XYZ file of C-alpha atoms in Angstrom:
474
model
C 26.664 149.209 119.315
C 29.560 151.456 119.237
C 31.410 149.562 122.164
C 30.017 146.226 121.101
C 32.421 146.913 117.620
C 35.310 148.131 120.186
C 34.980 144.613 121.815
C 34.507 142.761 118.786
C 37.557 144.769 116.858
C 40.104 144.434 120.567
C 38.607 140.469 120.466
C 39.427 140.226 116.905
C 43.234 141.701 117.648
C 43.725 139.654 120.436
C 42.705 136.800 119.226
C 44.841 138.155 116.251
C 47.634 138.132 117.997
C 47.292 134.858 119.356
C 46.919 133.579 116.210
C 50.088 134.793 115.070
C 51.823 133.991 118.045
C 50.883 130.344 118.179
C 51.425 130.220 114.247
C 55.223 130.878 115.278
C 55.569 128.745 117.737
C 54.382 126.161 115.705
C 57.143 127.174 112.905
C 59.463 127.232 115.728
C 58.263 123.700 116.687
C 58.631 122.583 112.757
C 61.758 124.183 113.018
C 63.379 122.317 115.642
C 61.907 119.157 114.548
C 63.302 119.418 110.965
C 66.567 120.588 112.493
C 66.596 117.332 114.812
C 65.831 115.058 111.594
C 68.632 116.720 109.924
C 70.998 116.983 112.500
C 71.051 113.009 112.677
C 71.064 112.309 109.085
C 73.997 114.407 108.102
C 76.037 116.784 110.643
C 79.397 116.915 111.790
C 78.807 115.267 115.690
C 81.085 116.384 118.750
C 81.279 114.351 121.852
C 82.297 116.551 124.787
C 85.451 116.363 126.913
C 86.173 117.316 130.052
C 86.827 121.235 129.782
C 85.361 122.259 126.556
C 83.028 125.177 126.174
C 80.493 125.902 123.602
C 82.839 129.725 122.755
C 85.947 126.925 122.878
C 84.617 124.423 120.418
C 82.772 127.108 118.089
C 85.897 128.945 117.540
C 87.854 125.958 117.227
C 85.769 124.439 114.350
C 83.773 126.977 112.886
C 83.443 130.249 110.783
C 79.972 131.148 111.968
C 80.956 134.367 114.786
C 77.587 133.660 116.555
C 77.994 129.622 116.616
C 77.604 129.835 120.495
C 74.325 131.359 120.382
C 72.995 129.285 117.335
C 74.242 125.787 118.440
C 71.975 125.475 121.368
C 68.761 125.972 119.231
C 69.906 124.285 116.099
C 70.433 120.699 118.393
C 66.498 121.991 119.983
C 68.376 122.312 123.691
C 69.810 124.615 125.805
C 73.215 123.717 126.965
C 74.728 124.758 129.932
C 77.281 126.997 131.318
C 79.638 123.843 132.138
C 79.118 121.108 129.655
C 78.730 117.785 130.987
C 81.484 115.488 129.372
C 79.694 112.609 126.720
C 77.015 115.240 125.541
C 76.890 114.944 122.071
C 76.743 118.294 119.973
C 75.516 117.929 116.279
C 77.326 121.079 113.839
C 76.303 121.619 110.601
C 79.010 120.696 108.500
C 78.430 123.888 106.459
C 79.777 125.965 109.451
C 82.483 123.811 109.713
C 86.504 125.319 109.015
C 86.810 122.415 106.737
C 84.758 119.166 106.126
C 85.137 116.056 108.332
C 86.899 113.315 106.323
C 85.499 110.547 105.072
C 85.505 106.494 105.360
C 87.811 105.542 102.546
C 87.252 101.974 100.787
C 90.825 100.298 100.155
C 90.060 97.018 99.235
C 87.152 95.585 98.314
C 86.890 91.312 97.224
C 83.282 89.805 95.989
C 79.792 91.708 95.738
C 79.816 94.948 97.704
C 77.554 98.140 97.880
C 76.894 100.950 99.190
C 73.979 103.233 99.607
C 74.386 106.828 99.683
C 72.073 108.938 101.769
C 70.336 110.193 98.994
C 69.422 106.024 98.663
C 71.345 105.923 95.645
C 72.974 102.138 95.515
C 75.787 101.648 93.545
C 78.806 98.797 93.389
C 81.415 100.071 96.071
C 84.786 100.137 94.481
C 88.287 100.609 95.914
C 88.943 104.488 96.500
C 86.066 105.164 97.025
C 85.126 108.007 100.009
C 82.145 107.208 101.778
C 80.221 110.242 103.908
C 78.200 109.800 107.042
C 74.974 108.025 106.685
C 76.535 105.679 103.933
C 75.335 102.218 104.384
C 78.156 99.517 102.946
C 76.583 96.177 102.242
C 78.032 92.749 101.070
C 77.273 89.638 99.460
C 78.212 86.152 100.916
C 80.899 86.799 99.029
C 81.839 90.150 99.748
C 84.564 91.259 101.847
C 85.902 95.026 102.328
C 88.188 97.117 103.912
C 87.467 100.772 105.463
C 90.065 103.227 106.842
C 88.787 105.917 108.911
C 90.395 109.112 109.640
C 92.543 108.617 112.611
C 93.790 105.557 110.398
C 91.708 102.715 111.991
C 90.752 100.133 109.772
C 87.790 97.826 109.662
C 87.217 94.749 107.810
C 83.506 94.521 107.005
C 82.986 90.824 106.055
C 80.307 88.666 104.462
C 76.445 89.369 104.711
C 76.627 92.374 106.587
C 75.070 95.661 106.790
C 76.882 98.405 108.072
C 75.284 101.960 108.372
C 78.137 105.317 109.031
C 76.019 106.919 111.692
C 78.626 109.117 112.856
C 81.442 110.185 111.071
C 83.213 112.968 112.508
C 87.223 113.578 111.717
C 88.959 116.045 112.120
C 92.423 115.607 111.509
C 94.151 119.417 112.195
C 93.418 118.945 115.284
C 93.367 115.364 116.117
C 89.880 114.804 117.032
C 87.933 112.040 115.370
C 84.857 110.932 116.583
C 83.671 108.093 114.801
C 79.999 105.703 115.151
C 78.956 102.871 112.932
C 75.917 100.992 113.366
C 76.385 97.223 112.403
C 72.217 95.591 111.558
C 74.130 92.282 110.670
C 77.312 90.459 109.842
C 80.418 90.876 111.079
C 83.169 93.325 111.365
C 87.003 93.309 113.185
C 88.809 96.589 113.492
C 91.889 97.379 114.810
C 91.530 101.185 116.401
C 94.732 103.188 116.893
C 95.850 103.775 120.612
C 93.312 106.665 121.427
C 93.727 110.293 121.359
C 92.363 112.509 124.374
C 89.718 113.814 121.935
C 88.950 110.830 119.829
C 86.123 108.282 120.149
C 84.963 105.362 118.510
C 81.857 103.102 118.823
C 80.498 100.268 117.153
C 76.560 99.404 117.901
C 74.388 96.749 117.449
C 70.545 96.238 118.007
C 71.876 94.623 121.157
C 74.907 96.662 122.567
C 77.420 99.392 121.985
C 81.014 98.887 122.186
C 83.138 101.800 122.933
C 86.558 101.022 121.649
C 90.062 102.647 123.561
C 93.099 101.779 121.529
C 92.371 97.911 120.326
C 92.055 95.361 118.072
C 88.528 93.360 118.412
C 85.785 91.994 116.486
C 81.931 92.435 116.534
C 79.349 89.872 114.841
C 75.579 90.859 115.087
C 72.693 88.499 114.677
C 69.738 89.536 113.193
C 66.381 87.199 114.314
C 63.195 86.855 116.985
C 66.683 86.939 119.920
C 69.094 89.552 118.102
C 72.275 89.188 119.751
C 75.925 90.595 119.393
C 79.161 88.531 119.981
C 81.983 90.505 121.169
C 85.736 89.329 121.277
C 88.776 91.924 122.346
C 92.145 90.573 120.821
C 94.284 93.122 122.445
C 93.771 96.573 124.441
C 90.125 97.069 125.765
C 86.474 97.481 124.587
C 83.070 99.039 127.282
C 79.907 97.059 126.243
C 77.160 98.270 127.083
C 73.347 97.977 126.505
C 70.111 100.616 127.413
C 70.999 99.213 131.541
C 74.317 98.569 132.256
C 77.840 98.221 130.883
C 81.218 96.115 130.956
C 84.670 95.730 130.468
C 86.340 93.843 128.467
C 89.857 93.149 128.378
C 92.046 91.969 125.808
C 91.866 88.182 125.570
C 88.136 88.412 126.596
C 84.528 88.237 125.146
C 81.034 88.756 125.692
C 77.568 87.788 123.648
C 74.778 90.108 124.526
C 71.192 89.700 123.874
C 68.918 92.177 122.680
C 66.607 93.222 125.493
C 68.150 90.896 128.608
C 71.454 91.716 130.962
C 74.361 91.572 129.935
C 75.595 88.275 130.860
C 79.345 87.344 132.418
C 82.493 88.320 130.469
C 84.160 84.950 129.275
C 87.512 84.070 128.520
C 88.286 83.751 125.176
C 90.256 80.421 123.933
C 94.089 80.714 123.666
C 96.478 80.781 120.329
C 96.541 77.534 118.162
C 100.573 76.544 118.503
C 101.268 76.268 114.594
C 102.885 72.935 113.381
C 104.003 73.977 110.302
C 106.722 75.868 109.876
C 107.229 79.559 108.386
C 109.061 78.865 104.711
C 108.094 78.855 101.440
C 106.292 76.306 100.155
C 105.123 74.907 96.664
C 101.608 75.232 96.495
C 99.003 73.354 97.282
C 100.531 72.857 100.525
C 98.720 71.745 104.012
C 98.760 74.428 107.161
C 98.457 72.445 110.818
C 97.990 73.548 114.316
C 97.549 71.506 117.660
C 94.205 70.752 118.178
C 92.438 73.156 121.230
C 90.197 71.731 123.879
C 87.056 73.653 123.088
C 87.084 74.575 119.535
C 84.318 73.522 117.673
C 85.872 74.859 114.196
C 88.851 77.331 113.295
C 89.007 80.336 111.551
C 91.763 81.119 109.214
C 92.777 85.081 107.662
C 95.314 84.580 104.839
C 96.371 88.118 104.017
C 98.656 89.512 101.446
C 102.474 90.256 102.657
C 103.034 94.155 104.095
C 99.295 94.420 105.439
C 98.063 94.019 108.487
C 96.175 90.309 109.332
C 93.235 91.750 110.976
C 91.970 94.327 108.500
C 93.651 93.541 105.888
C 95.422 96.157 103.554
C 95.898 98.519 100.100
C 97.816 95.789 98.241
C 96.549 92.605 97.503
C 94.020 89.643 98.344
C 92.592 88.782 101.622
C 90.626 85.492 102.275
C 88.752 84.010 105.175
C 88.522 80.718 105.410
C 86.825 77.588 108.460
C 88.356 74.523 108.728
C 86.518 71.525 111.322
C 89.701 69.802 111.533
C 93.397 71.370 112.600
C 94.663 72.037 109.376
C 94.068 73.617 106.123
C 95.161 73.591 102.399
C 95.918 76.460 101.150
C 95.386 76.547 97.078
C 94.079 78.520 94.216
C 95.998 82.169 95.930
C 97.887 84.226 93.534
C 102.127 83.718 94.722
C 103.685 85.657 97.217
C 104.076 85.847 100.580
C 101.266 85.973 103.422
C 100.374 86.425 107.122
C 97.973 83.567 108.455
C 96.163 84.006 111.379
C 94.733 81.159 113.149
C 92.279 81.338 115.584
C 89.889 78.591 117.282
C 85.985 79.191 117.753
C 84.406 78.058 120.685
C 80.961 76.526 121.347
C 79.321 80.462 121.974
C 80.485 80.925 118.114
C 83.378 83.275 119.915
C 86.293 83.838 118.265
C 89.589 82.961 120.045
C 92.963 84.699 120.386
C 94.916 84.810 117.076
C 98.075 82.631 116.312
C 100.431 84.418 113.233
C 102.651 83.057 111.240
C 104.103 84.382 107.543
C 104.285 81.780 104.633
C 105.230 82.104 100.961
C 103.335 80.116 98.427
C 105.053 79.181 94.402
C 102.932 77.923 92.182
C 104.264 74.068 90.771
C 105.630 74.412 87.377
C 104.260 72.743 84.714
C 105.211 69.084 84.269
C 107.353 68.527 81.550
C 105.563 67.156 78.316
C 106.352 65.268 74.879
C 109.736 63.597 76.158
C 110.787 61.474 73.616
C 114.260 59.351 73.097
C 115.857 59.922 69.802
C 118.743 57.360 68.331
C 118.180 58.153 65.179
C 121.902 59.220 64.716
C 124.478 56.151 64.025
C 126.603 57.108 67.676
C 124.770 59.747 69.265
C 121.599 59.338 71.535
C 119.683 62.510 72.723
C 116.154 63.180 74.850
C 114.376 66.311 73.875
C 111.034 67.637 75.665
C 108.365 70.499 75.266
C 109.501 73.978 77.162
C 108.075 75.014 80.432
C 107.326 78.260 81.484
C 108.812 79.850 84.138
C 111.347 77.280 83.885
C 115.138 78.069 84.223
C 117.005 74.675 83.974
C 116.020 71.104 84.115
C 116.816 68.171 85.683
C 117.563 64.760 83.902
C 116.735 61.955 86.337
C 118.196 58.181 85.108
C 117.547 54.504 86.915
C 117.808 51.194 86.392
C 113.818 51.069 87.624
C 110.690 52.613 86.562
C 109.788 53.419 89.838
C 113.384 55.256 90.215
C 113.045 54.443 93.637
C 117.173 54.600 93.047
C 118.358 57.381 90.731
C 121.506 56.090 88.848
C 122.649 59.524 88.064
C 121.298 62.755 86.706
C 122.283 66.042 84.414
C 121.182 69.261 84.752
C 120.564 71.523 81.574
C 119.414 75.061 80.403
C 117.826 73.571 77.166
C 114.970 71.362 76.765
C 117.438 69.129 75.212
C 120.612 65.905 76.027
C 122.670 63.998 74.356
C 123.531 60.939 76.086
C 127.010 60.427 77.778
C 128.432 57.216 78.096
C 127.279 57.694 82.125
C 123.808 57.657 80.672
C 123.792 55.151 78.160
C 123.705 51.851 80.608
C 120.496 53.406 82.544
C 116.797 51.522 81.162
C 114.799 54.720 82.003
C 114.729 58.489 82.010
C 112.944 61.395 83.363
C 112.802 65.399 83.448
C 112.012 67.836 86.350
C 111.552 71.667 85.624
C 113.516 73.871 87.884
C 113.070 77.431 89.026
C 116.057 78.291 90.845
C 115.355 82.046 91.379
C 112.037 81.326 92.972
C 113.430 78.985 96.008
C 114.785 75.945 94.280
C 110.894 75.455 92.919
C 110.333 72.079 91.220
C 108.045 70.405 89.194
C 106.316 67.080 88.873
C 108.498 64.553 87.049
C 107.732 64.057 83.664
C 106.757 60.595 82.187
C 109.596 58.283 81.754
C 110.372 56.375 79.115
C 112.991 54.000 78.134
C 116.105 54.639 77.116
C 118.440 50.638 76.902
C 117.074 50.117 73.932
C 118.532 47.279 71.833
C 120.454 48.283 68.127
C 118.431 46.733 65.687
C 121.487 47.011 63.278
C 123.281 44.981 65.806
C 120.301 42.552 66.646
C 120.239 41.921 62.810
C 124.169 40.854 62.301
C 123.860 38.610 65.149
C 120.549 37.056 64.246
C 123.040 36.401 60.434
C 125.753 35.095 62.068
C 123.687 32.792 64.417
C 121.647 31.475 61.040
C 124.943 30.961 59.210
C 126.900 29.131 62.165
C 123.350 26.746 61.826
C 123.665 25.836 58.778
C 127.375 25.270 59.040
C 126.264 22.557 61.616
């Protein structure tokens, strides 16, 4: 009985122990699996370079003396001796010497969001500093511009859905390891030439692009065939999917397809050769390029003067705009000066090499209104008109024809007023143009015309006497 307890009370501690042991190991388990879950949603992520070191990096980036030891367990591996360049290393930001920097919004045009990781959605706004896991969203209106911190900039356009998987910067010591996940839409970016320690990606459902010192575009297609369109403008892009992986070069492109090979890099079509010249130009005015053998449409970037024409800028408006035919009219954009990029589209929906040109737009002034001759005065004959704004002078025009297909003379005054010279008074018609000298010899429709050789009807009546009397006479 006695040694039956003994079993039963050794069973019961064994078993005991046991108990306990496997209850840890299952908190261990929890452990590392709520560590992994939290280590994608929010931590600072290091991709590994030839020569690094787990002691190197910890004491590099972090205030936590046993990072080394900690680091292996918190990412749920255990890394070796030598680590393999590529591995990605997930740090809690909280150990971090000082917090990775965030996307920054500078411009943002049309209905934009963005959704915290919290899943708080709220209007994005210029200035505003998004962390990683931010998702930026945007209307079929929406445009907006992101600068990242080794000063890349991306231009996230219409209907898209863009997700900050990865945002890692470090900018004391020059290492910036940025990932974005695009679900849909479009985005072009324009990366910095790269640093030893800097990386950034772009992904897709159907590829990843890794990007080394470039400026390119990605377009994702959401759908029963998901697919991502690729297009390199300058420097080079590695695509690759869950198989393989290829280079593109600048001037190249490549549309991948979610779950099939990657097919053949493609050349991407050449520059439009722009027809109308750089100046300034009153506006509405008509843009026109030589037609390209291949393009099925064009795509046009109008972007505000001092900012760059693939992402935009800090300044002022951007605007993207198709055209089916080889030219464009460019209205309804606040004056100034801007870069237009041209580019032609091809029959994969690939965008083709950019052609750049600057042009300056005025705004017409107003047409002159209310002109009205006066002759009211016994010897003096004047035409006086409504102000313009903006206006600096004006221009008197003067013909023997309505049409003034021949302009007799002209006079150019400050006031919205003249009195007729004896060089005006034989012309049957007049006319005023407002004038803007300061802003490029700017002019504005001609104003009605009306009639200036008007008969004297003091004069009409003495001859209309005299003719009666010499009648009568007779």
């Amino acid at each position: 009985m006695g040694i039956g307890l003994k079993l039963s009370m050794r069973n019961y501690k064994v078993l005991s122990i046991r108990k306990i042991a496997l209850g840890l190991w299952c908190s261990l388990i929890v452990s590392l699996v709520g560590v992994s879950q939290y280590a994608h949603s929010g931590d600072w992520v290091y991709t590994v370079r030839k020569g690094d070191t787990l002691w190197g990096l910890c004491l590099e980036y972090t205030t936590v003396a046993t990072c080394w030891q900690k680091i292996g367990p918190y990412n749920g591996v255990e890394y070796p001796r030598s680590l393999a360049p590529g591995t990605r290393i997930n740090f809690p930001v909280a150990w971090l010497i000082r917090p990775p920097a965030p996307a920054l919004v500078t411009y943002v045009k049309g209905s934009a969001e963005k959704v915290l990781p919290s899943d708080v959605a709220t209007a994005l706004e210029k200035g505003d500093a998004l962390p990683m896991g931010t998702r930026v969203l945007t209307g079929s209106d929406g445009l907006v511009l992101l600068t990242f911190a080794d000063g890349s900039m991306m231009t996230v356009e219409g209907e898209s859905e863009l997700t900050l998987d990865a945002l890692s910067g470090y900018k004391e010591a020059g290492m910036v390891d940025t990932r974005v996940h695009l679900k849909k839409g479009a985005v072009q970016t324009r990366v910095p030439k790269r640093k030893p320690r800097s990386n950034f990606e772009v992904s897709t459902p159907s590829s990843v692009a890794a990007v080394r010192g470039t400026d390119f575009r990605v377009s994702s297609v959401e759908g029963e065939q998901a697919l991502t369109r690729n297009e390199v403008f300058s420097g080079a892009v590695s695509v690759a999917n869950v198989s393989e992986k290829k280079e593109l070069a600048q001037g190249t492109g490549l549309v991948a397809v979610k779950d099939q090979p990657l097919p053949e890099v493609v050349k991407l079509l050449g520059a439009p050769t722009m027809l109308t010249e750089a100046n300034t130009y009153p506006m509405p005015f008509n843009l026109q390029w030589e037609p390209l053998d291949g393009a099925q449409r064009y795509r046009l970037e109008l972007v505000a003067d001092g900012q760059s024409a693939s992402v935009g800028g800090h300044k002022s408006d951007v605007a993207i705009h198709f055209s089916d035919t080889q030219d464009f009219t460019v209205s309804q954009v606040p004056d100034g000066c801007y870069l237009v990029r041209v580019s032609a589209v091809d029959v994969n929906n690939l965008q083709g090499m950019p052609s750049e040109r600057r042009y300056c737009v005025k705004t017409l002034l107003a047409q002159p209104q209310g002109l009205v001759f006066d002759r009211s005065k016994k010897s003096l004959a004047s035409l006086s008109w409504h102000p313009v704004v903006r206006a600096e002078s004006y221009r008197v025009e003067f013909s023997l024809e309505p049409s003034f297909e021949r302009i007799g003379s002209s006079a150019i005054v400050a006031a919205p007023t003249l009195v007729l010279s004896n060089d005006h008074k034989g012309a049957k018609y007049a006319r005023v143009v407002a004038l803007a000298e300061n802003e490029g010899m700017l002019e504005s429709e001609p104003s009605a015309a009306v009639v200036t050789h008007q008969p004297n009807p003091i004069r009409i009546a003495v001859i209309v006497s005299w003719v009666i009397a010499v009648i009568a006479l007779l």
